[in-house]
Short mmCIF file of C-alpha atoms in Angstrom, two decimals:
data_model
loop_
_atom_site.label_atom_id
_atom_site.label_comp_id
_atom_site.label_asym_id
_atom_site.label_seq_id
_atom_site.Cartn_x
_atom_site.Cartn_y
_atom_site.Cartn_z
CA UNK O 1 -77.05 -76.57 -40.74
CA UNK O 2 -76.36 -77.13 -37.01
CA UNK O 3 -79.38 -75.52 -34.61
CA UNK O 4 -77.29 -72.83 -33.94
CA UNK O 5 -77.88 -71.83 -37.35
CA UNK O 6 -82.08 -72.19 -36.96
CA UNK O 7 -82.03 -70.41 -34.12
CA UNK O 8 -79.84 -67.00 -35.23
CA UNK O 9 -81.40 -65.07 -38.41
CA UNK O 10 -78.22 -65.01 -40.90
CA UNK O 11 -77.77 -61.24 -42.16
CA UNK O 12 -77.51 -61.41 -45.85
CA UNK O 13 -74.75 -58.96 -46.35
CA UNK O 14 -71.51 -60.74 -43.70
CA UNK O 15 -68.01 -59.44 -43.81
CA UNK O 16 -64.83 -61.91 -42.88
CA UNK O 17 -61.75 -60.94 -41.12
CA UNK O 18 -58.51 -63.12 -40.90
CA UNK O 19 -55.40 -62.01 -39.09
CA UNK O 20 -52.09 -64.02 -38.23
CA UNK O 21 -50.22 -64.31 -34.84
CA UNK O 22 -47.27 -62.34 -36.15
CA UNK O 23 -49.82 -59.95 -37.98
CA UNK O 24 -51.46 -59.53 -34.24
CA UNK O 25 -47.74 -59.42 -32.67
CA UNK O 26 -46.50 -56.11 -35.51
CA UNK O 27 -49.90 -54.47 -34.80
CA UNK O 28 -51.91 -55.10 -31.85
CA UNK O 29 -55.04 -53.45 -33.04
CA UNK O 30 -55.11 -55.23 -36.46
CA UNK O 31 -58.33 -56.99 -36.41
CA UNK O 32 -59.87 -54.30 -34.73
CA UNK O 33 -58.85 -52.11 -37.73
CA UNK O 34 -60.06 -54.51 -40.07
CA UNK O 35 -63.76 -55.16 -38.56
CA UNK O 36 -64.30 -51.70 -38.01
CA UNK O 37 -63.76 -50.81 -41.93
CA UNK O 38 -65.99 -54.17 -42.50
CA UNK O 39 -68.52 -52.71 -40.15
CA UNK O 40 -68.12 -49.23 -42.05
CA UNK O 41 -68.59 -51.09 -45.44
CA UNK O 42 -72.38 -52.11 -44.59
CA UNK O 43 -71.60 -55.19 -42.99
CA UNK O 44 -74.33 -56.67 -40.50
CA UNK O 45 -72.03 -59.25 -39.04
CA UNK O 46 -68.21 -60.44 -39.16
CA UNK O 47 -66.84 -63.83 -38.91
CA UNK O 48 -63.15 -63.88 -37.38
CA UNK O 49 -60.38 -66.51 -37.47
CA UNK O 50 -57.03 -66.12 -36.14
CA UNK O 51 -54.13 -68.26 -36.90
CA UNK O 52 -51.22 -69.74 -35.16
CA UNK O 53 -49.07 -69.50 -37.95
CA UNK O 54 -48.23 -69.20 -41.73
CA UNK O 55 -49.20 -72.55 -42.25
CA UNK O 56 -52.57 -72.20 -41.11
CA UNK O 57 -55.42 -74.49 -43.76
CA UNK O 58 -58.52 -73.40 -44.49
CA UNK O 59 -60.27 -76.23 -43.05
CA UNK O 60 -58.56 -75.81 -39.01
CA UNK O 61 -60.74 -72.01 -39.65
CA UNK O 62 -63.62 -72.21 -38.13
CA UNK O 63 -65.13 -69.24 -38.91
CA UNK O 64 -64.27 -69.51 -42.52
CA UNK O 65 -65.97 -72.81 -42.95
CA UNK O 66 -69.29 -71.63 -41.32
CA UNK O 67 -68.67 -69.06 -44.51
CA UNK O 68 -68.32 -71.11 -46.94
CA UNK O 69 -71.42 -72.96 -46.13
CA UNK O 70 -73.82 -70.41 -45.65
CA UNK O 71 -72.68 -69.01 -49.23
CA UNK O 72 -73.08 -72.76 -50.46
CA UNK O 73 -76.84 -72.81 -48.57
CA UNK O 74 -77.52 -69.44 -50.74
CA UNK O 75 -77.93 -67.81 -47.34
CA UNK O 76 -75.66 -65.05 -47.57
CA UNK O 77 -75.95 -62.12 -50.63
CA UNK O 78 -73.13 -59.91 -50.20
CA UNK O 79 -69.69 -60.63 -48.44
CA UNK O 80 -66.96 -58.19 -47.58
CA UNK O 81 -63.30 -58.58 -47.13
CA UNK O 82 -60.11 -56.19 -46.63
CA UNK O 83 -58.30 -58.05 -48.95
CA UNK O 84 -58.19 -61.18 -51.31
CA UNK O 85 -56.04 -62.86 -49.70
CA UNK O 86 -57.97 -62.79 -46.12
CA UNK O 87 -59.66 -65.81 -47.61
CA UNK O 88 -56.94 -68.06 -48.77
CA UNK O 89 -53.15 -67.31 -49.45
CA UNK O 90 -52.82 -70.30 -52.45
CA UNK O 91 -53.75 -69.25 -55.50
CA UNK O 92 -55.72 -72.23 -56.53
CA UNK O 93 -57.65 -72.23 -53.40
CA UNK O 94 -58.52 -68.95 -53.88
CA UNK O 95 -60.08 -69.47 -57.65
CA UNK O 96 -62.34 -72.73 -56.05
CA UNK O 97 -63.91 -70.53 -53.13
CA UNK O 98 -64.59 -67.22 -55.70
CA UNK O 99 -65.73 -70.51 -57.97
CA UNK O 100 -68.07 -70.98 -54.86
CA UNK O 101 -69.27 -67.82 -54.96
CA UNK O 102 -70.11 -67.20 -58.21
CA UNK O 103 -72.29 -71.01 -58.56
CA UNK O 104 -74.38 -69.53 -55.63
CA UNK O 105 -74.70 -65.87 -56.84
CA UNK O 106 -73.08 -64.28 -53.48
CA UNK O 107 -71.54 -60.82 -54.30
CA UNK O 108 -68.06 -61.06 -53.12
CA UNK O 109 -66.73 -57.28 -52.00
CA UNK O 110 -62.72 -56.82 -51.41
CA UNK O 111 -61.97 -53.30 -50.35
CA UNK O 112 -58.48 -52.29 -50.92
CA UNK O 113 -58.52 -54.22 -54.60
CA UNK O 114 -61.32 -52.09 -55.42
CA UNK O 115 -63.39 -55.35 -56.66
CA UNK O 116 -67.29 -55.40 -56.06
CA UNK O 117 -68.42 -58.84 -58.13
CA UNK O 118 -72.16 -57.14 -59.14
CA UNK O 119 -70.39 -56.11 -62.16
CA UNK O 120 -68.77 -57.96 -65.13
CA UNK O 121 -65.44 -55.51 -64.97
CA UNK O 122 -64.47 -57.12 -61.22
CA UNK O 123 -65.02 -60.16 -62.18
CA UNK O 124 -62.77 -60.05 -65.11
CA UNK O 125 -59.92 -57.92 -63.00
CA UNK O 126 -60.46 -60.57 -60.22
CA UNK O 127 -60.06 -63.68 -62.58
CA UNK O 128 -56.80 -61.71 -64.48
CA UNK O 129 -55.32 -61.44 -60.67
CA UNK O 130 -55.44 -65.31 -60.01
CA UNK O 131 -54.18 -65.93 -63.50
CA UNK O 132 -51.36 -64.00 -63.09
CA UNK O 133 -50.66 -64.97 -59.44
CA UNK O 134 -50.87 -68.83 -60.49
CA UNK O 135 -48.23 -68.02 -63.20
CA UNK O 136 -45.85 -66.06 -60.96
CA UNK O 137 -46.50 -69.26 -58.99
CA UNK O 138 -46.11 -71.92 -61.65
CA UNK O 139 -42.74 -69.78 -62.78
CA UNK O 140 -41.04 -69.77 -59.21
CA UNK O 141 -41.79 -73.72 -59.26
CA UNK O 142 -39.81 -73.93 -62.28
CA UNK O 143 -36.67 -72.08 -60.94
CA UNK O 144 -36.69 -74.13 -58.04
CA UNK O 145 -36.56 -77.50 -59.72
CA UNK O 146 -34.10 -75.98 -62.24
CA UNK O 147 -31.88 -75.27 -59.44
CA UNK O 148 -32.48 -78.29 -57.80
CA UNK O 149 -31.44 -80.40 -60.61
CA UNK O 150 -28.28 -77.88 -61.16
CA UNK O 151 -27.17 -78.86 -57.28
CA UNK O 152 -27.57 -82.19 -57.99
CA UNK O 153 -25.67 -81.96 -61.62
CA UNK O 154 -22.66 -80.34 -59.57
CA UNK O 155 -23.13 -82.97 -57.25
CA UNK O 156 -23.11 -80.42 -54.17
CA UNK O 157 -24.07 -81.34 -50.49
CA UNK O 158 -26.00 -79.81 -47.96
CA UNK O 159 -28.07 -80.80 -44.79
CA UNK O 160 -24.98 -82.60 -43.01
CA UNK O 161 -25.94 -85.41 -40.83
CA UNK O 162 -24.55 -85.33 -37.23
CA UNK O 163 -20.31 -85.83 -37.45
CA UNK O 164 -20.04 -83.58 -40.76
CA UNK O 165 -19.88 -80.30 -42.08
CA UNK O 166 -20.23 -78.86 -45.14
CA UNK O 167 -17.35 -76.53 -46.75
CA UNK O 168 -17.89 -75.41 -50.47
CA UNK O 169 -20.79 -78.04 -51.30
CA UNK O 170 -18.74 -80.85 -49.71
CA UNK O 171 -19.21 -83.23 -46.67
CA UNK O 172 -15.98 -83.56 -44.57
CA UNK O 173 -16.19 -84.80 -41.10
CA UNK O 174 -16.26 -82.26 -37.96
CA UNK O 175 -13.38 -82.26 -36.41
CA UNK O 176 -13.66 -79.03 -34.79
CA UNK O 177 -13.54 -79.70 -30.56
CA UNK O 178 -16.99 -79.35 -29.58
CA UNK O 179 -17.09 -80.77 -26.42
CA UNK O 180 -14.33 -81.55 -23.24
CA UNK O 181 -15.30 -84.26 -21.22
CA UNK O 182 -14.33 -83.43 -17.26
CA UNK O 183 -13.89 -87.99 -16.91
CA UNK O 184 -10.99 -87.47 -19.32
CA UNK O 185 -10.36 -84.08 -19.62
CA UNK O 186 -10.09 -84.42 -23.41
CA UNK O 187 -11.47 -82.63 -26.11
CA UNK O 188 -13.82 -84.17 -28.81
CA UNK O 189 -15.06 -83.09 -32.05
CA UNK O 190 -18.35 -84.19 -33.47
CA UNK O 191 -16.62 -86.51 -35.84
CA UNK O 192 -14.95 -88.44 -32.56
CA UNK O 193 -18.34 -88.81 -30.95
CA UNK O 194 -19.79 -89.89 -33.81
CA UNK O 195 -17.11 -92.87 -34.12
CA UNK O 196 -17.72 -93.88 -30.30
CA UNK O 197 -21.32 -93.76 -31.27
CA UNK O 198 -20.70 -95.96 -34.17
CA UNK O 199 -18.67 -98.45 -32.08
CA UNK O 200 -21.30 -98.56 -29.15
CA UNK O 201 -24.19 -99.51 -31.59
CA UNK O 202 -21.97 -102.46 -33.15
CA UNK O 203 -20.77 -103.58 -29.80
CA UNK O 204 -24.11 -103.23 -27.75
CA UNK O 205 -26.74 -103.84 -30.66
CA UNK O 206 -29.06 -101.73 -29.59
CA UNK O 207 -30.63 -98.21 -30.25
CA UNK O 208 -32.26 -97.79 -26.88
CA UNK O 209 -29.11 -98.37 -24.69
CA UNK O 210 -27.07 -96.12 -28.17
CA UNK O 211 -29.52 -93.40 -27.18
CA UNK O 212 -29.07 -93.35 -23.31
CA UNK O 213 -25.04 -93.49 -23.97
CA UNK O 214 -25.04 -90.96 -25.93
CA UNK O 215 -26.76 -88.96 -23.44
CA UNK O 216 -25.15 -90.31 -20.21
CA UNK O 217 -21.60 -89.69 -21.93
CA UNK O 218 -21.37 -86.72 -23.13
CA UNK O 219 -24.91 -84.82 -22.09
CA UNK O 220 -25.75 -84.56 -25.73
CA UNK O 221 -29.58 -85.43 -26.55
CA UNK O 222 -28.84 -85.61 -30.35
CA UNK O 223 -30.63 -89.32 -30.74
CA UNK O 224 -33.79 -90.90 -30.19
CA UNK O 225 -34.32 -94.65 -31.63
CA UNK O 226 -35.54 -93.72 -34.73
CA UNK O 227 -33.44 -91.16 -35.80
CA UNK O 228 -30.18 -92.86 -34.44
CA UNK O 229 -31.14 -95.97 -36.74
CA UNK O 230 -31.66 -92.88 -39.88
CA UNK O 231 -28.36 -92.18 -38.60
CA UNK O 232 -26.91 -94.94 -38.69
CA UNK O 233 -28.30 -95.81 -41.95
CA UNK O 234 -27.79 -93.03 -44.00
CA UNK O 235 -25.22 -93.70 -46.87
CA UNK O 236 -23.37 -90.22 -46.34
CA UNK O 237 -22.07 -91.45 -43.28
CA UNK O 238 -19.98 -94.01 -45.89
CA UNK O 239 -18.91 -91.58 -47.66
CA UNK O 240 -21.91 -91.31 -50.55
CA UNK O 241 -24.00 -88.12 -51.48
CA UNK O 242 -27.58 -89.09 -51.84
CA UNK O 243 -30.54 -86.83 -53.08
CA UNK O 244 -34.21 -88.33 -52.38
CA UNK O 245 -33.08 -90.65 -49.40
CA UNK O 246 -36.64 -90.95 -48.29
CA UNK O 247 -37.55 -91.87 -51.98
CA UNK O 248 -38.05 -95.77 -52.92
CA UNK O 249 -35.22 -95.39 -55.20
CA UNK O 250 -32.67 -92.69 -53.98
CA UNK O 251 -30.13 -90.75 -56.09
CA UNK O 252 -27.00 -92.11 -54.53
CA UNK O 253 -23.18 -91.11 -55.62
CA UNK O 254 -20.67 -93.46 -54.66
CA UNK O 255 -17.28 -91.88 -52.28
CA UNK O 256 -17.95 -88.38 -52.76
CA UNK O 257 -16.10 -87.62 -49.65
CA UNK O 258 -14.55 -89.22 -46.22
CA UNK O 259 -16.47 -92.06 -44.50
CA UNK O 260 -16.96 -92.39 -41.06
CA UNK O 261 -17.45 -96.03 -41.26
CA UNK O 262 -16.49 -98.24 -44.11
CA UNK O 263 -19.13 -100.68 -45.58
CA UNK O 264 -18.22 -103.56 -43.81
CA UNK O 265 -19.82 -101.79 -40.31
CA UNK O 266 -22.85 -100.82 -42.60
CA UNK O 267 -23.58 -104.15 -43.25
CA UNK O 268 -22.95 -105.03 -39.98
CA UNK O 269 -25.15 -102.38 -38.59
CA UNK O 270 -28.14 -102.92 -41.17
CA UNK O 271 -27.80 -107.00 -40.22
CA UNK O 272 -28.15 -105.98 -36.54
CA UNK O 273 -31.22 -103.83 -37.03
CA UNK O 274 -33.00 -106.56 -40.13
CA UNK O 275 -32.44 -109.10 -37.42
CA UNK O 276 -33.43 -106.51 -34.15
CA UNK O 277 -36.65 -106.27 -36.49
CA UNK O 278 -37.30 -109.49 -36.43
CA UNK O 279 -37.16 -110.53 -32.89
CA UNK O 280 -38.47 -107.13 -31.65
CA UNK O 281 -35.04 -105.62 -30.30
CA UNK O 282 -32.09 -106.79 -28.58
CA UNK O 283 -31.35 -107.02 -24.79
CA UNK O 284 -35.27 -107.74 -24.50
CA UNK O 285 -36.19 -108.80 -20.52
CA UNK O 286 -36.32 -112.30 -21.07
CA UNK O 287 -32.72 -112.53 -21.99
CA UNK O 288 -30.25 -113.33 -24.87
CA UNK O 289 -30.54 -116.80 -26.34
CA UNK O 290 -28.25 -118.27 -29.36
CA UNK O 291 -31.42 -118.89 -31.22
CA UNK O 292 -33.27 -116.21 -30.60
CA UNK O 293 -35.58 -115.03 -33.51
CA UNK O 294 -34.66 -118.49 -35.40
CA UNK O 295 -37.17 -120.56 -33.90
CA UNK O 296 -40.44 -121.01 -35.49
CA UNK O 297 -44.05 -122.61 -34.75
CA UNK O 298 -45.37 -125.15 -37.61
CA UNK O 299 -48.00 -123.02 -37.32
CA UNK O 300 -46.17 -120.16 -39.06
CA UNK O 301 -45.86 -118.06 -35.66
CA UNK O 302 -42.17 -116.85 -34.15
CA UNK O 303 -41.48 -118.54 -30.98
CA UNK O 304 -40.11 -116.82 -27.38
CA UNK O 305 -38.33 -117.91 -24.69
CA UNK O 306 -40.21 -118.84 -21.78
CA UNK O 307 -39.18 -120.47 -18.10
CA UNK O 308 -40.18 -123.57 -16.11
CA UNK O 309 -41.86 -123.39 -13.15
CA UNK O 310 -38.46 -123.25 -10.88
CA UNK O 311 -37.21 -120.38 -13.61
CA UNK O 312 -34.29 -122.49 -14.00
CA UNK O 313 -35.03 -124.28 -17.41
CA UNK O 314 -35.62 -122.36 -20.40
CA UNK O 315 -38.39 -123.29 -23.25
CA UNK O 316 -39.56 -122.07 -26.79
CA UNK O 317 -42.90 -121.62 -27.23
CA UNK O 318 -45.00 -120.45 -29.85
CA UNK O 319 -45.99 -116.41 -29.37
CA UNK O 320 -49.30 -116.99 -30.20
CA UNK O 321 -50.03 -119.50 -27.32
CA UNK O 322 -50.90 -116.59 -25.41
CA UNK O 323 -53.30 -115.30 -27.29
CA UNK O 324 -55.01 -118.22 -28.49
CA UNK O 325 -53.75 -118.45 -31.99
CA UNK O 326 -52.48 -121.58 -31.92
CA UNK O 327 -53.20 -124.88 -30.20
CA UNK O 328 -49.93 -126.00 -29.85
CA UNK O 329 -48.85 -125.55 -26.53
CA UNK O 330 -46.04 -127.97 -25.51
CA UNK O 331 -42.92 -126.42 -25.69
CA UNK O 332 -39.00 -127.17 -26.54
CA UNK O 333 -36.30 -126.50 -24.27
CA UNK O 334 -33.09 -124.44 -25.52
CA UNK O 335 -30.63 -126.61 -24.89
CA UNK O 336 -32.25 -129.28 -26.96
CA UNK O 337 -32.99 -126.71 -30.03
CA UNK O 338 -29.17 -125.79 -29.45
CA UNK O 339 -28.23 -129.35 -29.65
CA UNK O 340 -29.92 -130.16 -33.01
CA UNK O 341 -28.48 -126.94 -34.53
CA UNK O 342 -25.21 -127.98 -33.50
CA UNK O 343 -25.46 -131.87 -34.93
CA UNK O 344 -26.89 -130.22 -38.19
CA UNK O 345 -24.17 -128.37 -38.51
CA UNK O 346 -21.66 -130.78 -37.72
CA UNK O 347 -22.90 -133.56 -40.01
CA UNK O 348 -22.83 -130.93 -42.97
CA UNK O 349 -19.48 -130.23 -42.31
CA UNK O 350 -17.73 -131.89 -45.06
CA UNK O 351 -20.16 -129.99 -47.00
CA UNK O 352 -20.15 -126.92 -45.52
CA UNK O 353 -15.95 -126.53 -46.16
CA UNK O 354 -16.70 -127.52 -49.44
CA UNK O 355 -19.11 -124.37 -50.03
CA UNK O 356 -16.34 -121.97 -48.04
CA UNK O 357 -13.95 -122.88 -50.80
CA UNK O 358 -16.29 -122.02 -53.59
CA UNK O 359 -14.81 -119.47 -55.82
CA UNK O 360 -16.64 -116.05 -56.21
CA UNK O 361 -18.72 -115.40 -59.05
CA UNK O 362 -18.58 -113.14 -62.14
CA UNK O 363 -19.91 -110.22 -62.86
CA UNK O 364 -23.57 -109.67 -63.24
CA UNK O 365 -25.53 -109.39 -66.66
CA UNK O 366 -26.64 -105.77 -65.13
CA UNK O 367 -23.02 -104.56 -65.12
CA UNK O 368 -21.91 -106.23 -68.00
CA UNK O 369 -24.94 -104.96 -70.32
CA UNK O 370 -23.68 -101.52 -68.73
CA UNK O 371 -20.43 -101.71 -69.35
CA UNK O 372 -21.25 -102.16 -73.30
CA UNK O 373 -23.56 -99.24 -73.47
CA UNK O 374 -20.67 -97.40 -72.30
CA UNK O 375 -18.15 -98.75 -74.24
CA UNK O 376 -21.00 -97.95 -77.69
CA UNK O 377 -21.31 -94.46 -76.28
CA UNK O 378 -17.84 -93.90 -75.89
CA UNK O 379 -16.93 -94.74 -78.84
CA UNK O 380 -19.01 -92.04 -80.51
CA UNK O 381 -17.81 -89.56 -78.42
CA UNK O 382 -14.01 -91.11 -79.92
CA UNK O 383 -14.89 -90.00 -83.53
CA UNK O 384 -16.74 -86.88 -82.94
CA UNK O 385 -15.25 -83.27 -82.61
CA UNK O 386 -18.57 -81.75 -81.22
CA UNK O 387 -20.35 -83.83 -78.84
CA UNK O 388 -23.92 -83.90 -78.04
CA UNK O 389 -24.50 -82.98 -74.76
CA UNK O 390 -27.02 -85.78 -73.97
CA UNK O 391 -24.51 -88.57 -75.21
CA UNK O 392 -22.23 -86.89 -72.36
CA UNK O 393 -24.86 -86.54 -70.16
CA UNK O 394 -25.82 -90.43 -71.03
CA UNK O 395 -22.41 -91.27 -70.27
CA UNK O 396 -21.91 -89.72 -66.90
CA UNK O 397 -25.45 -91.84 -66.04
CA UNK O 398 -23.49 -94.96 -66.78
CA UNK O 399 -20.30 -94.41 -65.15
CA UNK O 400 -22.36 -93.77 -62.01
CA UNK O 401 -24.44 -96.93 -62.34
CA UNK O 402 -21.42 -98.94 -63.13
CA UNK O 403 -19.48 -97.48 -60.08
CA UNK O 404 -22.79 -97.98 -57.71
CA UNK O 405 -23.17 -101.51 -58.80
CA UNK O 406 -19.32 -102.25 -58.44
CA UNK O 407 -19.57 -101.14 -54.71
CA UNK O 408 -22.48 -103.33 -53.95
CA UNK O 409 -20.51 -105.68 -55.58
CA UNK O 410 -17.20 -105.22 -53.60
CA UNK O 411 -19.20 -105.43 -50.45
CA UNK O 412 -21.47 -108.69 -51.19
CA UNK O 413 -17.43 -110.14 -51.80
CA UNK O 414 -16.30 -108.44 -48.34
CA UNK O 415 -19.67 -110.56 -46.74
CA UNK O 416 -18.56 -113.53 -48.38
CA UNK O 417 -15.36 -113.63 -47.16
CA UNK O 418 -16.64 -113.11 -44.24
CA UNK O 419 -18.60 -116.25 -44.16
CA UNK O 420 -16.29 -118.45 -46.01
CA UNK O 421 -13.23 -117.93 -43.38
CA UNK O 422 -16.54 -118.76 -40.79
CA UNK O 423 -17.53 -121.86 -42.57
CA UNK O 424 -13.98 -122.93 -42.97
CA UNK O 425 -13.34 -122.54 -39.04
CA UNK O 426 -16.54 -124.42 -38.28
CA UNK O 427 -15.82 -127.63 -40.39
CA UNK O 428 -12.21 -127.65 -39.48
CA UNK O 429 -12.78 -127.97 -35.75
CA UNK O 430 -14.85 -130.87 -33.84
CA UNK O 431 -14.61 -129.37 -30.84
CA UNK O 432 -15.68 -125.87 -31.60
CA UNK O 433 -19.48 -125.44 -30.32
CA UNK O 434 -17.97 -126.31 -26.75
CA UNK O 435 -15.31 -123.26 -26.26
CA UNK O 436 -18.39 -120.75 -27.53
CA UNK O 437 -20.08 -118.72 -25.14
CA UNK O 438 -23.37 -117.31 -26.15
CA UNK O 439 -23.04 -114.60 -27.68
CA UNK O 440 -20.35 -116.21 -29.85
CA UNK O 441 -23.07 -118.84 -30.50
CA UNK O 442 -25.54 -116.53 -31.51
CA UNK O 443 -22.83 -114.87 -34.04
CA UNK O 444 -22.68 -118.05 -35.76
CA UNK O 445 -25.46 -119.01 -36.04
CA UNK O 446 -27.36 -116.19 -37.20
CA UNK O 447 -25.21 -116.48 -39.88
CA UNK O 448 -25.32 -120.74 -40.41
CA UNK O 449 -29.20 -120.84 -39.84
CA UNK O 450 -32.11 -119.97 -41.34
CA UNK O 451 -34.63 -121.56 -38.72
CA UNK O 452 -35.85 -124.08 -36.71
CA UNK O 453 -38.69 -125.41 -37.38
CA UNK O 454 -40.89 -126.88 -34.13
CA UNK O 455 -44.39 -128.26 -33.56
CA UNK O 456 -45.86 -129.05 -29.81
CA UNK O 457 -42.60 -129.60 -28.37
CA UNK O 458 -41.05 -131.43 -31.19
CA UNK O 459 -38.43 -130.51 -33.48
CA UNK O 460 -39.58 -130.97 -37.36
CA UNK O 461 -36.78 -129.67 -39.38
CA UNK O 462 -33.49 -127.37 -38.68
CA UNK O 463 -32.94 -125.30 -42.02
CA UNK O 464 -29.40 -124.32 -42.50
CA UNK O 465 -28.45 -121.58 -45.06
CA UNK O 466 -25.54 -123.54 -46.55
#
């Protein structure tokens, strides 16, 4: 009990008045209406809250809270309301505060229910109310999962992420003009802008710089970093519906519909953010270096590019220099690092062509234990008139899983391509490192190298991933 509560005399019979912003907004003189038939009622004293909004919680109501603890100090015999639902609109929160009530023998009053708590009949009618209102609540619960898991059955779409639209519970991309640029004088649809978007991000490698082009072009402020990399992410923009995409494991159907960019550019794009995410964003003020996020301390720290006192000569050093985590504080110029990739690499070059021309390799055990459930299940179905519904329903599972994993697999293939026609061009060619500008560098060997280890200005051990 705060002193505010020593210091007033608490009436034992208190009435308590709620009223929302849009209830105030219909009727202007709603709370006045509501104290004055509290007042009329026998009440000594009336507690008001009034909320912002329908999704007001009983503990942002201040007044309500100072009721609930007087009633819980036994200090208050008798309270009035209009109406049960003054105190709480959930139906289980309602049953814990008349819970409240009844423990501390406070004689709860609600005038247009007719319910007065002194006697057993209210109590009964009051306790049949929240039944039934929890049922009518439990019920409506039900249809909405039942129709939830109908939409997904039928696989239908909805919620389409910027460059689609929906037409009869199906993504296709927007290709409706939305906009005409006065540079150009050309018309674009929100499927063209999300292309350029696309391209920018792949090209640039950055959400930051997306975001302000985005903006700067075509006066749009759709994006901000984190949703432009859920955009960029999400799998319906490569042509897959997904259900539960914030979920751990999300309901995903493969090529429901037209992709806006195929799943060589979504690897792409998630390599570019995994890797972003590791050095802490590209285009950073100190610079773009070839190794960039591939150097590391012995001491288990990241190192960062640093200059020499003219600014001219670049160094690694270990982060945590700066903050005294580690002790280490000689550092490793860039073109040596550069140099010791590049002699790793070349004296693994027999080796490295060797690995490009690898053949790929089977199937997994996953798909090929899937494959003879179906092919079990299937066969039932063959030699049945009348089939169950959960075999089909079984079978429908698989053929999904089977097509999912057969996509991951056709794009884990694409990547190694990918790197084998890299690998092949880097062991063919003696000369190569020196024709490669930086970024080129950096291309390579983000894919070539794991990292480089250093210690105190030394260079321990450069770990390739081949």
């Amino acid at each position: 009990m705060n002193s505010q509560d020593k210091i007033v005399k608490i009436p034992e019979v208190i009435a308590y008045a709620r009223v929302s912003s849009r209830e105030q907004a219909e009727n202007s003189a709603a709370l006045d209406q509501q104290i004055a038939r509290l007042k009329a009622a026998g009440a000594e004293l009336v507690l008001v809250d009034t909320e912002s909004g329908r999704e007001g919680k009983e503990s942002q109501r201040s007044d309500f809270q100072k009721l609930i603890k007087w009633v819980r100090g036994g200090l208050v015999k008798r309270v009035i309301i209009t109406r049960l639902d003054r105190l709480s609109r959930s139906v289980l929160t309602l049953r814990k505060v008349i819970k409240e009530f009844q423990d501390s023998e406070c004689v709860l009053v609600a005038l247009d229910e007719n319910i007065d708590m002194s006697n057993a009949g209210s109590k009964f009618n009051v306790n049949m109310l929240c039944a039934l209102a929890e049922m009518e609540s439990d019920r409506l619960s039900e249809r909405i999962r039942r129709g939830k898991e109908h939409f997904r059955k039928e696989k239908r779409a909805s919620h389409p992420p910027f460059g689609y639209m929906v037409k009869d519970y199906r993504f296709y991309p927007n290709r409706e003009p939305f906009l005409c640029l006065l540079a150009d004088k050309k018309e674009y649809s929100k499927a063209d802008m999300a292309r350029d978007l696309v391209e920018h991000y792949i090209t640039k490698k950055s959400l930051n710089e997306g975001c302000r082009y985005f903006q700067n072009r075509y006066g749009y402020s759709e994006f901000w970093q984190t949703a432009l990399k859920k955009w960029l992410t999400s799998p319906v923009l490569q042509g897959d519906l997904v259900y539960y995409p914030k979920s751990k494991n999300p309901e995903i159907h493969p090529n429901t519909h037209e992709a806006l960019i195929s799943r060589e550019e979504a690897q792409t794009i998630k390599d570019i953010i995994a890797f972003n995410h590791k050095v802490g964003g590209f285009g950073h003020r100190r610079g773009i270096y070839p190794l960039t996020g591939l150097v590391k301390c012995e001491c288990g720290g990241g190192c960062i590019v640093a200059s020499g006192s003219k600014g001219v000569i670049k160094y690694f050093v270990c982060a945590r220099t700066r903050i005294g985590g580690c002790n280490r504080k000689h550092s490793t110029k860039v073109v040596e690092l550069e140099n010791a990739v590049i002699e790793a690499l070349t004296k693994r070059a027999d080796e490295i062509a060797q690995f490009a021309n690898v053949g790929f390799v089977e199937e997994s055990p996953e798909l090929q234990d899937l494959r003879i459930q179906l092919a079990e299940l299937e066969a039932l179905t063959n030699s049945r008139r009348n089939v169950n519904p959960a075999i089909s329903e079984a079978i429908r599972k698989l053929r999904n899983q089977i097509e999912h994993l057969q996509q991951q697999t056709h794009n884990q293939d694409q990547i190694e391509i990918n790197n084998r026609e890299l690998l092949r061009l880097v062991a063919s060619r003696h000369d190569f490192w020196a024709e490669q500008d930086t970024s080129q560098k950096q291309k390579f060997f983000r894919a070539l190298v794991d990292h480089v280890l250093v210690s105190n200005g030394k260079i321990l051990q450069v770990v390739l991933k081949v």
